Amino acid sequence: MNDEETRAAALAHGFLSGHLSRRDLLRRSAMFGGAALAATTLGPLLAACGTSSGKSAATSGASATTAPVPGGTLTAALTGNPSSMDPAAAGIYTSLQVLDNIFSKLITMDEKGSFVGELASSWTQENPLTYTFNLVDNATFHNGEKFTAADVKYTFDRIANPKTASSYASAYSSIKSIQVVSPTKVVFHLSTPFAPLLTNLAQNGEIVNKKAIESSDPTRKPVGTGPFTFVEWVQGDHITLKKNPNYFKSGEPYLDQIVFKFLNVDKSRIEALQSGQVDWVDAVPLDELSSLKANGSLNYVTSALAGIPDFLALNTSKAPFNNKALRQAVAAAIDRKQILDVAYFGAGEQGFMEVPSGSKWHTGSPPHSNGPDLTLAKQKMAEAGYANGLTVTYLSLPQYPELQKTGVVLKDQLAKIGITVKLVQQEVTVWFGNYAKGNYEMTSAYWSGTIDPDNFYSTQLMTGSPNNDTKYSNPAVDALITKARATTDEAQRTSLYDQIRTIIWDDVPLIFVHYETINYLMRKGVTGSTVNPPLELRLGQVSKGK
């Protein structure tokens, strides 16, 4: 491939990976000759773009084809305070929303779920135990340190170090060693075949710098190679980021600055959006979703391929829910359809497992899929020793109205079998601390990492996992999770996850109740915002019209 063909191929890749708009593709392609167009995928792309109606933007970004406008400050409203800016320690979504604009990963995913390179320019699987990554040579950390393969090794060695107490250690437990071949080449050597490796790298593989980590507090002063650099964090109010002038992706970011405001009340976020005080929001109140989608002054973005499983978590480590029969009683009493209709206004779908019904991993025959079985639930209450009922505490999250309403609905549903539910509201960071420490009895929780089933089971239900907040432990489940993640044959993995679900449905450390879709709203001039399966905001590709 000659130089012109190489540049044409790179232009096509930029468009396919979402880094270029349709208009930019058409404009920049004018410099190429016919031979380059014929020899690469750029020619067919131009033909398709020239006749496109643009209707596909409805699910990936209402204005994704509009030419970006450089400059300006984007004010984005989040649902609460982040907990940490250290990628190895951040455990809540509001943290990830911010830090994924500060850090870069080796690879990520586009809106269609295809892997695309970030700090890795290419990668190959040499054999079941060996992955080689070729790295970009023009990336620099915000502290001036040049990015090299040594940073990749340091990142994952740090995650694996028990002293780090990383939430994601189990996601990379199969890595035996990381070999630095050269500044731009790194080799991952695995101790066992590990099917979800690339998915995990795309979800939580932000690369950090040793000097930055060891010279300051990584939880408060993040240093990455991403499109924006950290400016300040005013607790309870906002985080400010500014444009990284040395970002390795040419032309990005478009924005000069991002201000993340913490607005934990739905009404305040939407009022701020409509009045122009903020430009972008997520966690759109579902009771207003239809009317807001139809509002001509706003852009709406969603995706059928990305979402979050919501579940009822039961603390299995102490009374009363260390009693399996009691957990089974709760599972039999829950009416998911009512939760869907009341708490979610019919949006999303009833949840029975870690993935949505459209996923290739959605298999098996979940119990109570036709509705609650109160007769069985009362039998299990008696078996548990609570024939006369009991009172339990449910930690409620007012920042997440659907989860809060789920608690209200559950209170009525469980009263039918003699369980009195006491609702206790907590701010999200307080809730997270209690949830992680096991200082609760019952609560609604969620997990964003469900592209591959392993992302859920190895983190949420594996014995000893830092994110196993139900404190569940079952050696049989541990063995199946370990076997499934080491199996590269998809049919065999599907069968193994069926077996895992069957046990979980019987043991009931948690109860899937709903699968929610992701919705973003922004003011009309904001373009380029899309939803990908790892749920990265990717604001480096977003611009704010004048």
PDB file of C-alpha atoms in Angstrom, residues 89-372:
ATOM      1  CA  ALA A  89     -10.473   2.382  42.175  1.00  0.00           C
ATOM      2  CA  ALA A  90     -13.441   4.173  40.622  1.00  0.00           C
ATOM      3  CA  GLY A  91     -16.496   2.062  41.287  1.00  0.00           C
ATOM      4  CA  ILE A  92     -19.483   4.204  40.367  1.00  0.00           C
ATOM      5  CA  TYR A  93     -20.687   5.389  36.988  1.00  0.00           C
ATOM      6  CA  THR A  94     -20.353   9.108  37.714  1.00  0.00           C
ATOM      7  CA  SER A  95     -16.605   8.580  38.251  1.00  0.00           C
ATOM      8  CA  LEU A  96     -16.228   6.700  34.979  1.00  0.00           C
ATOM      9  CA  GLN A  97     -18.159   9.350  33.053  1.00  0.00           C
ATOM     10  CA  VAL A  98     -15.533  11.918  33.995  1.00  0.00           C
ATOM     11  CA  LEU A  99     -12.320   9.919  33.955  1.00  0.00           C
ATOM     12  CA  ASP A 100     -12.888   8.338  30.535  1.00  0.00           C
ATOM     13  CA  ASN A 101     -12.388  11.826  29.117  1.00  0.00           C
ATOM     14  CA  ILE A 102      -9.084  12.186  30.986  1.00  0.00           C
ATOM     15  CA  PHE A 103      -7.609   8.750  30.278  1.00  0.00           C
ATOM     16  CA  SER A 104      -7.236   6.605  27.163  1.00  0.00           C
ATOM     17  CA  LYS A 105      -7.413   2.823  26.829  1.00  0.00           C
ATOM     18  CA  LEU A 106      -5.561   0.478  24.541  1.00  0.00           C
ATOM     19  CA  ILE A 107      -8.817  -0.246  22.727  1.00  0.00           C
ATOM     20  CA  THR A 108     -12.456   0.721  23.003  1.00  0.00           C
ATOM     21  CA  MET A 109     -15.706  -0.018  21.155  1.00  0.00           C
ATOM     22  CA  ASP A 110     -17.703   1.949  18.633  1.00  0.00           C
ATOM     23  CA  GLU A 111     -21.484   2.308  18.769  1.00  0.00           C
ATOM     24  CA  LYS A 112     -21.945  -1.026  16.973  1.00  0.00           C
ATOM     25  CA  GLY A 113     -19.846  -2.932  19.482  1.00  0.00           C
ATOM     26  CA  SER A 114     -16.778  -3.342  17.240  1.00  0.00           C
ATOM     27  CA  PHE A 115     -13.315  -2.977  18.767  1.00  0.00           C
ATOM     28  CA  VAL A 116     -11.331   0.090  17.701  1.00  0.00           C
ATOM     29  CA  GLY A 117      -7.869   1.165  18.724  1.00  0.00           C
ATOM     30  CA  GLU A 118      -6.998   4.067  20.984  1.00  0.00           C
ATOM     31  CA  LEU A 119      -3.462   3.800  22.373  1.00  0.00           C
ATOM     32  CA  ALA A 120      -3.093   0.537  20.445  1.00  0.00           C
ATOM     33  CA  SER A 121      -2.669   1.078  16.722  1.00  0.00           C
ATOM     34  CA  SER A 122      -3.162  -2.648  16.070  1.00  0.00           C
ATOM     35  CA  TRP A 123      -3.265  -5.960  17.905  1.00  0.00           C
ATOM     36  CA  THR A 124      -3.091  -9.662  17.191  1.00  0.00           C
ATOM     37  CA  GLN A 125      -3.765 -12.849  19.111  1.00  0.00           C
ATOM     38  CA  GLU A 126      -0.702 -14.962  18.416  1.00  0.00           C
ATOM     39  CA  ASN A 127      -2.149 -18.007  20.185  1.00  0.00           C
ATOM     40  CA  PRO A 128      -4.678 -18.633  23.008  1.00  0.00           C
ATOM     41  CA  LEU A 129      -2.179 -17.355  25.586  1.00  0.00           C
ATOM     42  CA  THR A 130      -0.495 -14.469  23.760  1.00  0.00           C
ATOM     43  CA  TYR A 131      -1.746 -11.035  22.629  1.00  0.00           C
ATOM     44  CA  THR A 132       0.547  -8.495  20.974  1.00  0.00           C
ATOM     45  CA  PHE A 133      -0.317  -4.782  20.900  1.00  0.00           C
ATOM     46  CA  ASN A 134       1.410  -2.233  18.698  1.00  0.00           C
ATOM     47  CA  LEU A 135       1.157   1.212  20.264  1.00  0.00           C
ATOM     48  CA  VAL A 136       0.863   4.759  18.963  1.00  0.00           C
ATOM     49  CA  ASP A 137       4.091   6.732  19.248  1.00  0.00           C
ATOM     50  CA  ASN A 138       2.633  10.234  19.574  1.00  0.00           C
ATOM     51  CA  ALA A 139       0.710  10.107  22.857  1.00  0.00           C
ATOM     52  CA  THR A 140       1.821  12.143  25.889  1.00  0.00           C
ATOM     53  CA  PHE A 141       0.536  12.134  29.451  1.00  0.00           C
ATOM     54  CA  HIS A 142      -0.778  15.403  30.835  1.00  0.00           C
ATOM     55  CA  ASN A 143       2.319  15.679  33.059  1.00  0.00           C
ATOM     56  CA  GLY A 144       4.576  15.710  29.991  1.00  0.00           C
ATOM     57  CA  GLU A 145       5.661  12.072  30.223  1.00  0.00           C
ATOM     58  CA  LYS A 146       5.701  10.279  26.868  1.00  0.00           C
ATOM     59  CA  PHE A 147       3.397   7.265  26.687  1.00  0.00           C
ATOM     60  CA  THR A 148       5.238   3.974  26.130  1.00  0.00           C
ATOM     61  CA  ALA A 149       4.739   0.253  26.575  1.00  0.00           C
ATOM     62  CA  ALA A 150       6.139   0.594  30.106  1.00  0.00           C
ATOM     63  CA  ASP A 151       2.981   2.496  31.074  1.00  0.00           C
ATOM     64  CA  VAL A 152       0.841  -0.385  29.867  1.00  0.00           C
ATOM     65  CA  LYS A 153       2.793  -2.850  31.978  1.00  0.00           C
ATOM     66  CA  TYR A 154       2.674  -0.555  35.019  1.00  0.00           C
ATOM     67  CA  THR A 155      -1.097  -0.066  34.662  1.00  0.00           C
ATOM     68  CA  PHE A 156      -1.991  -3.733  34.755  1.00  0.00           C
ATOM     69  CA  ASP A 157       0.687  -4.709  37.267  1.00  0.00           C
ATOM     70  CA  ARG A 158      -0.808  -2.045  39.533  1.00  0.00           C
ATOM     71  CA  ILE A 159      -4.338  -3.363  39.068  1.00  0.00           C
ATOM     72  CA  ALA A 160      -3.125  -6.857  39.942  1.00  0.00           C
ATOM     73  CA  ASN A 161      -1.297  -5.675  43.085  1.00  0.00           C
ATOM     74  CA  PRO A 162      -3.472  -6.497  46.136  1.00  0.00           C
ATOM     75  CA  LYS A 163      -2.329  -3.237  47.774  1.00  0.00           C
ATOM     76  CA  THR A 164      -4.179  -1.312  45.065  1.00  0.00           C
ATOM     77  CA  ALA A 165      -7.445  -3.055  45.995  1.00  0.00           C
ATOM     78  CA  SER A 166      -8.637  -2.486  42.454  1.00  0.00           C
ATOM     79  CA  SER A 167     -12.256  -3.157  41.625  1.00  0.00           C
ATOM     80  CA  TYR A 168     -11.085  -4.661  38.347  1.00  0.00           C
ATOM     81  CA  ALA A 169      -8.382  -7.077  39.473  1.00  0.00           C
ATOM     82  CA  SER A 170     -10.511 -10.110  38.653  1.00  0.00           C
ATOM     83  CA  ALA A 171     -10.980  -8.848  35.093  1.00  0.00           C
ATOM     84  CA  TYR A 172      -7.250  -9.323  34.479  1.00  0.00           C
ATOM     85  CA  SER A 173      -6.423 -12.232  36.763  1.00  0.00           C
ATOM     86  CA  SER A 174      -5.516 -14.383  33.755  1.00  0.00           C
ATOM     87  CA  ILE A 175      -2.555 -12.148  32.869  1.00  0.00           C
ATOM     88  CA  LYS A 176       0.630 -14.015  33.795  1.00  0.00           C
ATOM     89  CA  SER A 177       3.042 -11.308  32.691  1.00  0.00           C
ATOM     90  CA  ILE A 178       3.331  -8.298  30.405  1.00  0.00           C
ATOM     91  CA  GLN A 179       6.433  -8.061  28.256  1.00  0.00           C
ATOM     92  CA  VAL A 180       7.740  -4.705  27.068  1.00  0.00           C
ATOM     93  CA  VAL A 181       9.253  -5.507  23.680  1.00  0.00           C
ATOM     94  CA  SER A 182       9.915  -1.898  22.711  1.00  0.00           C
ATOM     95  CA  PRO A 183       8.449   1.519  23.540  1.00  0.00           C
ATOM     96  CA  THR A 184       5.717   0.843  20.982  1.00  0.00           C
ATOM     97  CA  LYS A 185       5.126  -2.881  21.423  1.00  0.00           C
ATOM     98  CA  VAL A 186       3.815  -4.843  24.389  1.00  0.00           C
ATOM     99  CA  VAL A 187       2.903  -8.530  24.726  1.00  0.00           C
ATOM    100  CA  PHE A 188       0.332  -9.923  27.161  1.00  0.00           C
ATOM    101  CA  HIS A 189       1.159 -13.475  28.277  1.00  0.00           C
ATOM    102  CA  LEU A 190      -1.811 -15.270  29.847  1.00  0.00           C
ATOM    103  CA  SER A 191      -1.718 -18.106  32.332  1.00  0.00           C
ATOM    104  CA  THR A 192      -4.887 -19.564  30.831  1.00  0.00           C
ATOM    105  CA  PRO A 193      -7.031 -18.783  27.785  1.00  0.00           C
ATOM    106  CA  PHE A 194      -9.263 -15.835  28.618  1.00  0.00           C
ATOM    107  CA  ALA A 195     -12.138 -15.088  26.264  1.00  0.00           C
ATOM    108  CA  PRO A 196     -13.205 -11.666  27.640  1.00  0.00           C
ATOM    109  CA  LEU A 197      -9.751 -10.007  27.553  1.00  0.00           C
ATOM    110  CA  LEU A 198     -10.441  -7.534  24.732  1.00  0.00           C
ATOM    111  CA  THR A 199     -13.873  -6.717  26.113  1.00  0.00           C
ATOM    112  CA  ASN A 200     -12.368  -5.986  29.528  1.00  0.00           C
ATOM    113  CA  LEU A 201      -9.662  -3.790  28.017  1.00  0.00           C
ATOM    114  CA  ALA A 202     -12.383  -1.810  26.248  1.00  0.00           C
ATOM    115  CA  GLN A 203     -14.405  -1.428  29.433  1.00  0.00           C
ATOM    116  CA  ASN A 204     -11.959  -0.601  32.190  1.00  0.00           C
ATOM    117  CA  GLY A 205      -8.434  -0.550  30.785  1.00  0.00           C
ATOM    118  CA  GLU A 206      -7.519   3.122  31.275  1.00  0.00           C
ATOM    119  CA  ILE A 207      -3.736   3.526  31.059  1.00  0.00           C
ATOM    120  CA  VAL A 208      -1.985   5.426  33.855  1.00  0.00           C
ATOM    121  CA  ASN A 209       1.529   6.800  34.329  1.00  0.00           C
ATOM    122  CA  LYS A 210       3.789   5.653  37.181  1.00  0.00           C
ATOM    123  CA  LYS A 211       5.269   9.079  37.879  1.00  0.00           C
ATOM    124  CA  ALA A 212       1.804  10.657  38.018  1.00  0.00           C
ATOM    125  CA  ILE A 213       0.427   7.977  40.316  1.00  0.00           C
ATOM    126  CA  GLU A 214       3.333   8.034  42.746  1.00  0.00           C
ATOM    127  CA  SER A 215       3.875  11.811  42.884  1.00  0.00           C
ATOM    128  CA  SER A 216       0.350  12.875  43.844  1.00  0.00           C
ATOM    129  CA  ASP A 217      -3.043  11.575  44.952  1.00  0.00           C
ATOM    130  CA  PRO A 218      -4.491   9.663  41.957  1.00  0.00           C
ATOM    131  CA  THR A 219      -7.980   9.736  43.444  1.00  0.00           C
ATOM    132  CA  ARG A 220      -8.070  13.550  43.273  1.00  0.00           C
ATOM    133  CA  LYS A 221      -5.487  14.536  40.639  1.00  0.00           C
ATOM    134  CA  PRO A 222      -5.921  12.311  37.580  1.00  0.00           C
ATOM    135  CA  VAL A 223      -3.279  12.343  34.827  1.00  0.00           C
ATOM    136  CA  GLY A 224      -3.962  10.515  31.580  1.00  0.00           C
ATOM    137  CA  THR A 225      -3.392  10.819  27.836  1.00  0.00           C
ATOM    138  CA  GLY A 226      -7.019  11.626  27.030  1.00  0.00           C
ATOM    139  CA  PRO A 227      -8.580  14.580  25.213  1.00  0.00           C
ATOM    140  CA  PHE A 228      -9.070  16.641  28.385  1.00  0.00           C
ATOM    141  CA  THR A 229      -6.898  17.498  31.372  1.00  0.00           C
ATOM    142  CA  PHE A 230      -8.067  17.835  34.949  1.00  0.00           C
ATOM    143  CA  VAL A 231      -8.485  21.362  36.359  1.00  0.00           C
ATOM    144  CA  GLU A 232     -10.440  21.181  39.615  1.00  0.00           C
ATOM    145  CA  TRP A 233     -12.936  19.208  41.676  1.00  0.00           C
ATOM    146  CA  VAL A 234     -15.208  21.237  43.915  1.00  0.00           C
ATOM    147  CA  GLN A 235     -16.849  18.621  46.112  1.00  0.00           C
ATOM    148  CA  GLY A 236     -20.606  18.597  45.825  1.00  0.00           C
ATOM    149  CA  ASP A 237     -20.683  21.062  42.936  1.00  0.00           C
ATOM    150  CA  HIS A 238     -18.569  20.382  39.844  1.00  0.00           C
ATOM    151  CA  ILE A 239     -15.467  19.024  38.122  1.00  0.00           C
ATOM    152  CA  THR A 240     -13.776  21.086  35.417  1.00  0.00           C
ATOM    153  CA  LEU A 241     -11.664  19.714  32.561  1.00  0.00           C
ATOM    154  CA  LYS A 242      -9.879  21.670  29.845  1.00  0.00           C
ATOM    155  CA  LYS A 243      -8.755  20.827  26.323  1.00  0.00           C
ATOM    156  CA  ASN A 244      -5.551  18.823  26.020  1.00  0.00           C
ATOM    157  CA  PRO A 245      -3.562  20.717  23.359  1.00  0.00           C
ATOM    158  CA  ASN A 246      -1.223  17.739  22.933  1.00  0.00           C
ATOM    159  CA  TYR A 247      -3.888  15.074  22.397  1.00  0.00           C
ATOM    160  CA  PHE A 248      -2.600  12.367  20.087  1.00  0.00           C
ATOM    161  CA  LYS A 249      -5.730  12.241  17.903  1.00  0.00           C
ATOM    162  CA  SER A 250      -5.380  14.988  15.340  1.00  0.00           C
ATOM    163  CA  GLY A 251      -8.145  17.591  15.398  1.00  0.00           C
ATOM    164  CA  GLU A 252      -9.646  16.492  18.720  1.00  0.00           C
ATOM    165  CA  PRO A 253     -11.019  17.513  21.074  1.00  0.00           C
ATOM    166  CA  TYR A 254     -13.305  20.188  19.663  1.00  0.00           C
ATOM    167  CA  LEU A 255     -14.371  21.662  23.001  1.00  0.00           C
ATOM    168  CA  ASP A 256     -12.182  24.044  25.002  1.00  0.00           C
ATOM    169  CA  GLN A 257     -13.601  23.000  28.337  1.00  0.00           C
ATOM    170  CA  ILE A 258     -16.053  20.689  30.096  1.00  0.00           C
ATOM    171  CA  VAL A 259     -17.790  21.441  33.365  1.00  0.00           C
ATOM    172  CA  PHE A 260     -19.462  18.431  34.989  1.00  0.00           C
ATOM    173  CA  LYS A 261     -22.187  19.673  37.332  1.00  0.00           C
ATOM    174  CA  PHE A 262     -23.590  17.370  39.995  1.00  0.00           C
ATOM    175  CA  LEU A 263     -27.384  17.678  39.853  1.00  0.00           C
ATOM    176  CA  ASN A 264     -28.937  14.711  41.608  1.00  0.00           C
ATOM    177  CA  VAL A 265     -32.574  15.748  41.171  1.00  0.00           C
ATOM    178  CA  ASP A 266     -34.179  14.882  37.829  1.00  0.00           C
ATOM    179  CA  LYS A 267     -36.298  18.016  37.758  1.00  0.00           C
ATOM    180  CA  SER A 268     -33.279  20.269  38.313  1.00  0.00           C
ATOM    181  CA  ARG A 269     -31.307  18.613  35.490  1.00  0.00           C
ATOM    182  CA  ILE A 270     -34.101  18.950  32.948  1.00  0.00           C
ATOM    183  CA  GLU A 271     -34.934  22.506  33.970  1.00  0.00           C
ATOM    184  CA  ALA A 272     -31.250  23.404  33.688  1.00  0.00           C
ATOM    185  CA  LEU A 273     -31.103  21.816  30.218  1.00  0.00           C
ATOM    186  CA  GLN A 274     -34.201  23.588  28.956  1.00  0.00           C
ATOM    187  CA  SER A 275     -33.050  26.942  30.330  1.00  0.00           C
ATOM    188  CA  GLY A 276     -29.566  26.594  28.828  1.00  0.00           C
ATOM    189  CA  GLN A 277     -27.709  26.350  32.146  1.00  0.00           C
ATOM    190  CA  VAL A 278     -26.444  22.925  31.088  1.00  0.00           C
ATOM    191  CA  ASP A 279     -25.916  21.481  27.616  1.00  0.00           C
ATOM    192  CA  TRP A 280     -26.029  17.713  28.187  1.00  0.00           C
ATOM    193  CA  VAL A 281     -27.741  15.311  30.583  1.00  0.00           C
ATOM    194  CA  ASP A 282     -28.157  11.587  31.035  1.00  0.00           C
ATOM    195  CA  ALA A 283     -30.482   9.624  33.333  1.00  0.00           C
ATOM    196  CA  VAL A 284     -33.433  11.243  31.579  1.00  0.00           C
ATOM    197  CA  PRO A 285     -36.567  11.029  33.749  1.00  0.00           C
ATOM    198  CA  LEU A 286     -38.602   8.310  32.120  1.00  0.00           C
ATOM    199  CA  ASP A 287     -41.949   9.933  32.878  1.00  0.00           C
ATOM    200  CA  GLU A 288     -40.874  12.814  30.636  1.00  0.00           C
ATOM    201  CA  LEU A 289     -38.947  10.834  28.031  1.00  0.00           C
ATOM    202  CA  SER A 290     -41.611  10.875  25.300  1.00  0.00           C
ATOM    203  CA  SER A 291     -42.221  14.614  25.494  1.00  0.00           C
ATOM    204  CA  LEU A 292     -38.515  15.450  25.741  1.00  0.00           C
ATOM    205  CA  LYS A 293     -37.678  13.294  22.694  1.00  0.00           C
ATOM    206  CA  ALA A 294     -40.234  15.297  20.710  1.00  0.00           C
ATOM    207  CA  ASN A 295     -38.826  18.666  21.851  1.00  0.00           C
ATOM    208  CA  GLY A 296     -37.394  20.371  18.787  1.00  0.00           C
ATOM    209  CA  SER A 297     -34.815  22.302  20.806  1.00  0.00           C
ATOM    210  CA  LEU A 298     -33.135  19.106  22.048  1.00  0.00           C
ATOM    211  CA  ASN A 299     -31.183  16.221  20.556  1.00  0.00           C
ATOM    212  CA  TYR A 300     -31.871  12.707  21.826  1.00  0.00           C
ATOM    213  CA  VAL A 301     -29.478   9.745  21.738  1.00  0.00           C
ATOM    214  CA  THR A 302     -29.975   6.111  22.754  1.00  0.00           C
ATOM    215  CA  SER A 303     -28.785   2.633  21.794  1.00  0.00           C
ATOM    216  CA  ALA A 304     -30.301  -0.824  21.760  1.00  0.00           C
ATOM    217  CA  LEU A 305     -26.833  -2.346  22.265  1.00  0.00           C
ATOM    218  CA  ALA A 306     -25.898  -0.612  25.498  1.00  0.00           C
ATOM    219  CA  GLY A 307     -27.654  -0.673  28.810  1.00  0.00           C
ATOM    220  CA  ILE A 308     -27.599  -1.464  32.486  1.00  0.00           C
ATOM    221  CA  PRO A 309     -29.040  -4.407  34.445  1.00  0.00           C
ATOM    222  CA  ASP A 310     -30.833  -3.287  37.598  1.00  0.00           C
ATOM    223  CA  PHE A 311     -31.121  -5.829  40.383  1.00  0.00           C
ATOM    224  CA  LEU A 312     -32.182  -6.243  43.983  1.00  0.00           C
ATOM    225  CA  ALA A 313     -29.088  -6.995  46.079  1.00  0.00           C
ATOM    226  CA  LEU A 314     -29.475  -9.064  49.251  1.00  0.00           C
ATOM    227  CA  ASN A 315     -26.672  -9.109  51.816  1.00  0.00           C
ATOM    228  CA  THR A 316     -25.997 -12.827  52.201  1.00  0.00           C
ATOM    229  CA  SER A 317     -23.342 -12.341  54.892  1.00  0.00           C
ATOM    230  CA  LYS A 318     -25.669 -11.565  57.789  1.00  0.00           C
ATOM    231  CA  ALA A 319     -29.233 -11.895  59.001  1.00  0.00           C
ATOM    232  CA  PRO A 320     -31.833 -11.875  57.732  1.00  0.00           C
ATOM    233  CA  PHE A 321     -30.694 -12.590  54.164  1.00  0.00           C
ATOM    234  CA  ASN A 322     -28.072 -15.167  55.062  1.00  0.00           C
ATOM    235  CA  ASN A 323     -31.191 -17.360  54.980  1.00  0.00           C
ATOM    236  CA  LYS A 324     -31.560 -18.908  51.500  1.00  0.00           C
ATOM    237  CA  ALA A 325     -35.253 -19.726  51.900  1.00  0.00           C
ATOM    238  CA  LEU A 326     -36.000 -16.093  52.776  1.00  0.00           C
ATOM    239  CA  ARG A 327     -34.170 -14.930  49.659  1.00  0.00           C
ATOM    240  CA  GLN A 328     -36.180 -17.425  47.610  1.00  0.00           C
ATOM    241  CA  ALA A 329     -39.381 -16.046  49.136  1.00  0.00           C
ATOM    242  CA  VAL A 330     -38.479 -12.533  47.990  1.00  0.00           C
ATOM    243  CA  ALA A 331     -37.656 -13.779  44.481  1.00  0.00           C
ATOM    244  CA  ALA A 332     -41.007 -15.538  44.200  1.00  0.00           C
ATOM    245  CA  ALA A 333     -42.941 -12.471  45.374  1.00  0.00           C
ATOM    246  CA  ILE A 334     -41.507  -9.897  42.965  1.00  0.00           C
ATOM    247  CA  ASP A 335     -43.694  -8.643  40.102  1.00  0.00           C
ATOM    248  CA  ARG A 336     -41.274  -7.389  37.441  1.00  0.00           C
ATOM    249  CA  LYS A 337     -44.028  -6.191  35.136  1.00  0.00           C
ATOM    250  CA  GLN A 338     -45.324  -3.857  37.825  1.00  0.00           C
ATOM    251  CA  ILE A 339     -41.798  -2.557  38.471  1.00  0.00           C
ATOM    252  CA  LEU A 340     -41.362  -1.932  34.731  1.00  0.00           C
ATOM    253  CA  ASP A 341     -44.678  -0.092  34.441  1.00  0.00           C
ATOM    254  CA  VAL A 342     -44.520   1.936  37.648  1.00  0.00           C
ATOM    255  CA  ALA A 343     -40.847   2.591  38.308  1.00  0.00           C
ATOM    256  CA  TYR A 344     -39.701   2.798  34.670  1.00  0.00           C
ATOM    257  CA  PHE A 345     -42.891   4.036  32.952  1.00  0.00           C
ATOM    258  CA  GLY A 346     -42.693   1.067  30.598  1.00  0.00           C
ATOM    259  CA  ALA A 347     -39.204   1.933  29.307  1.00  0.00           C
ATOM    260  CA  GLY A 348     -36.624  -0.822  28.955  1.00  0.00           C
ATOM    261  CA  GLU A 349     -37.612  -4.414  29.652  1.00  0.00           C
ATOM    262  CA  GLN A 350     -38.163  -6.866  32.475  1.00  0.00           C
ATOM    263  CA  GLY A 351     -34.826  -8.176  33.674  1.00  0.00           C
ATOM    264  CA  PHE A 352     -34.072 -11.834  34.322  1.00  0.00           C
ATOM    265  CA  MET A 353     -30.312 -11.955  33.760  1.00  0.00           C
ATOM    266  CA  GLU A 354     -27.242  -9.825  33.327  1.00  0.00           C
ATOM    267  CA  VAL A 355     -27.826  -9.097  29.621  1.00  0.00           C
ATOM    268  CA  PRO A 356     -30.847  -7.811  27.660  1.00  0.00           C
ATOM    269  CA  SER A 357     -33.091 -10.060  25.602  1.00  0.00           C
ATOM    270  CA  GLY A 358     -31.391  -8.950  22.384  1.00  0.00           C
ATOM    271  CA  SER A 359     -27.988 -10.209  23.503  1.00  0.00           C
ATOM    272  CA  LYS A 360     -26.562 -13.395  22.022  1.00  0.00           C
ATOM    273  CA  TRP A 361     -25.896 -14.475  25.623  1.00  0.00           C
ATOM    274  CA  HIS A 362     -29.567 -14.242  26.669  1.00  0.00           C
ATOM    275  CA  THR A 363     -30.535 -17.910  27.133  1.00  0.00           C
ATOM    276  CA  GLY A 364     -32.103 -20.211  29.696  1.00  0.00           C
ATOM    277  CA  SER A 365     -35.502 -20.425  31.397  1.00  0.00           C
ATOM    278  CA  PRO A 366     -35.622 -18.026  34.343  1.00  0.00           C
ATOM    279  CA  PRO A 367     -38.036 -18.812  37.189  1.00  0.00           C
ATOM    280  CA  HIS A 368     -41.099 -16.626  37.787  1.00  0.00           C
ATOM    281  CA  SER A 369     -40.893 -15.183  34.270  1.00  0.00           C
ATOM    282  CA  ASN A 370     -44.675 -15.325  34.069  1.00  0.00           C
ATOM    283  CA  GLY A 371     -45.146 -13.312  37.237  1.00  0.00           C
ATOM    284  CA  PRO A 372     -44.966 -13.718  41.014  1.00  0.00           C
TER     285      PRO A 372
END
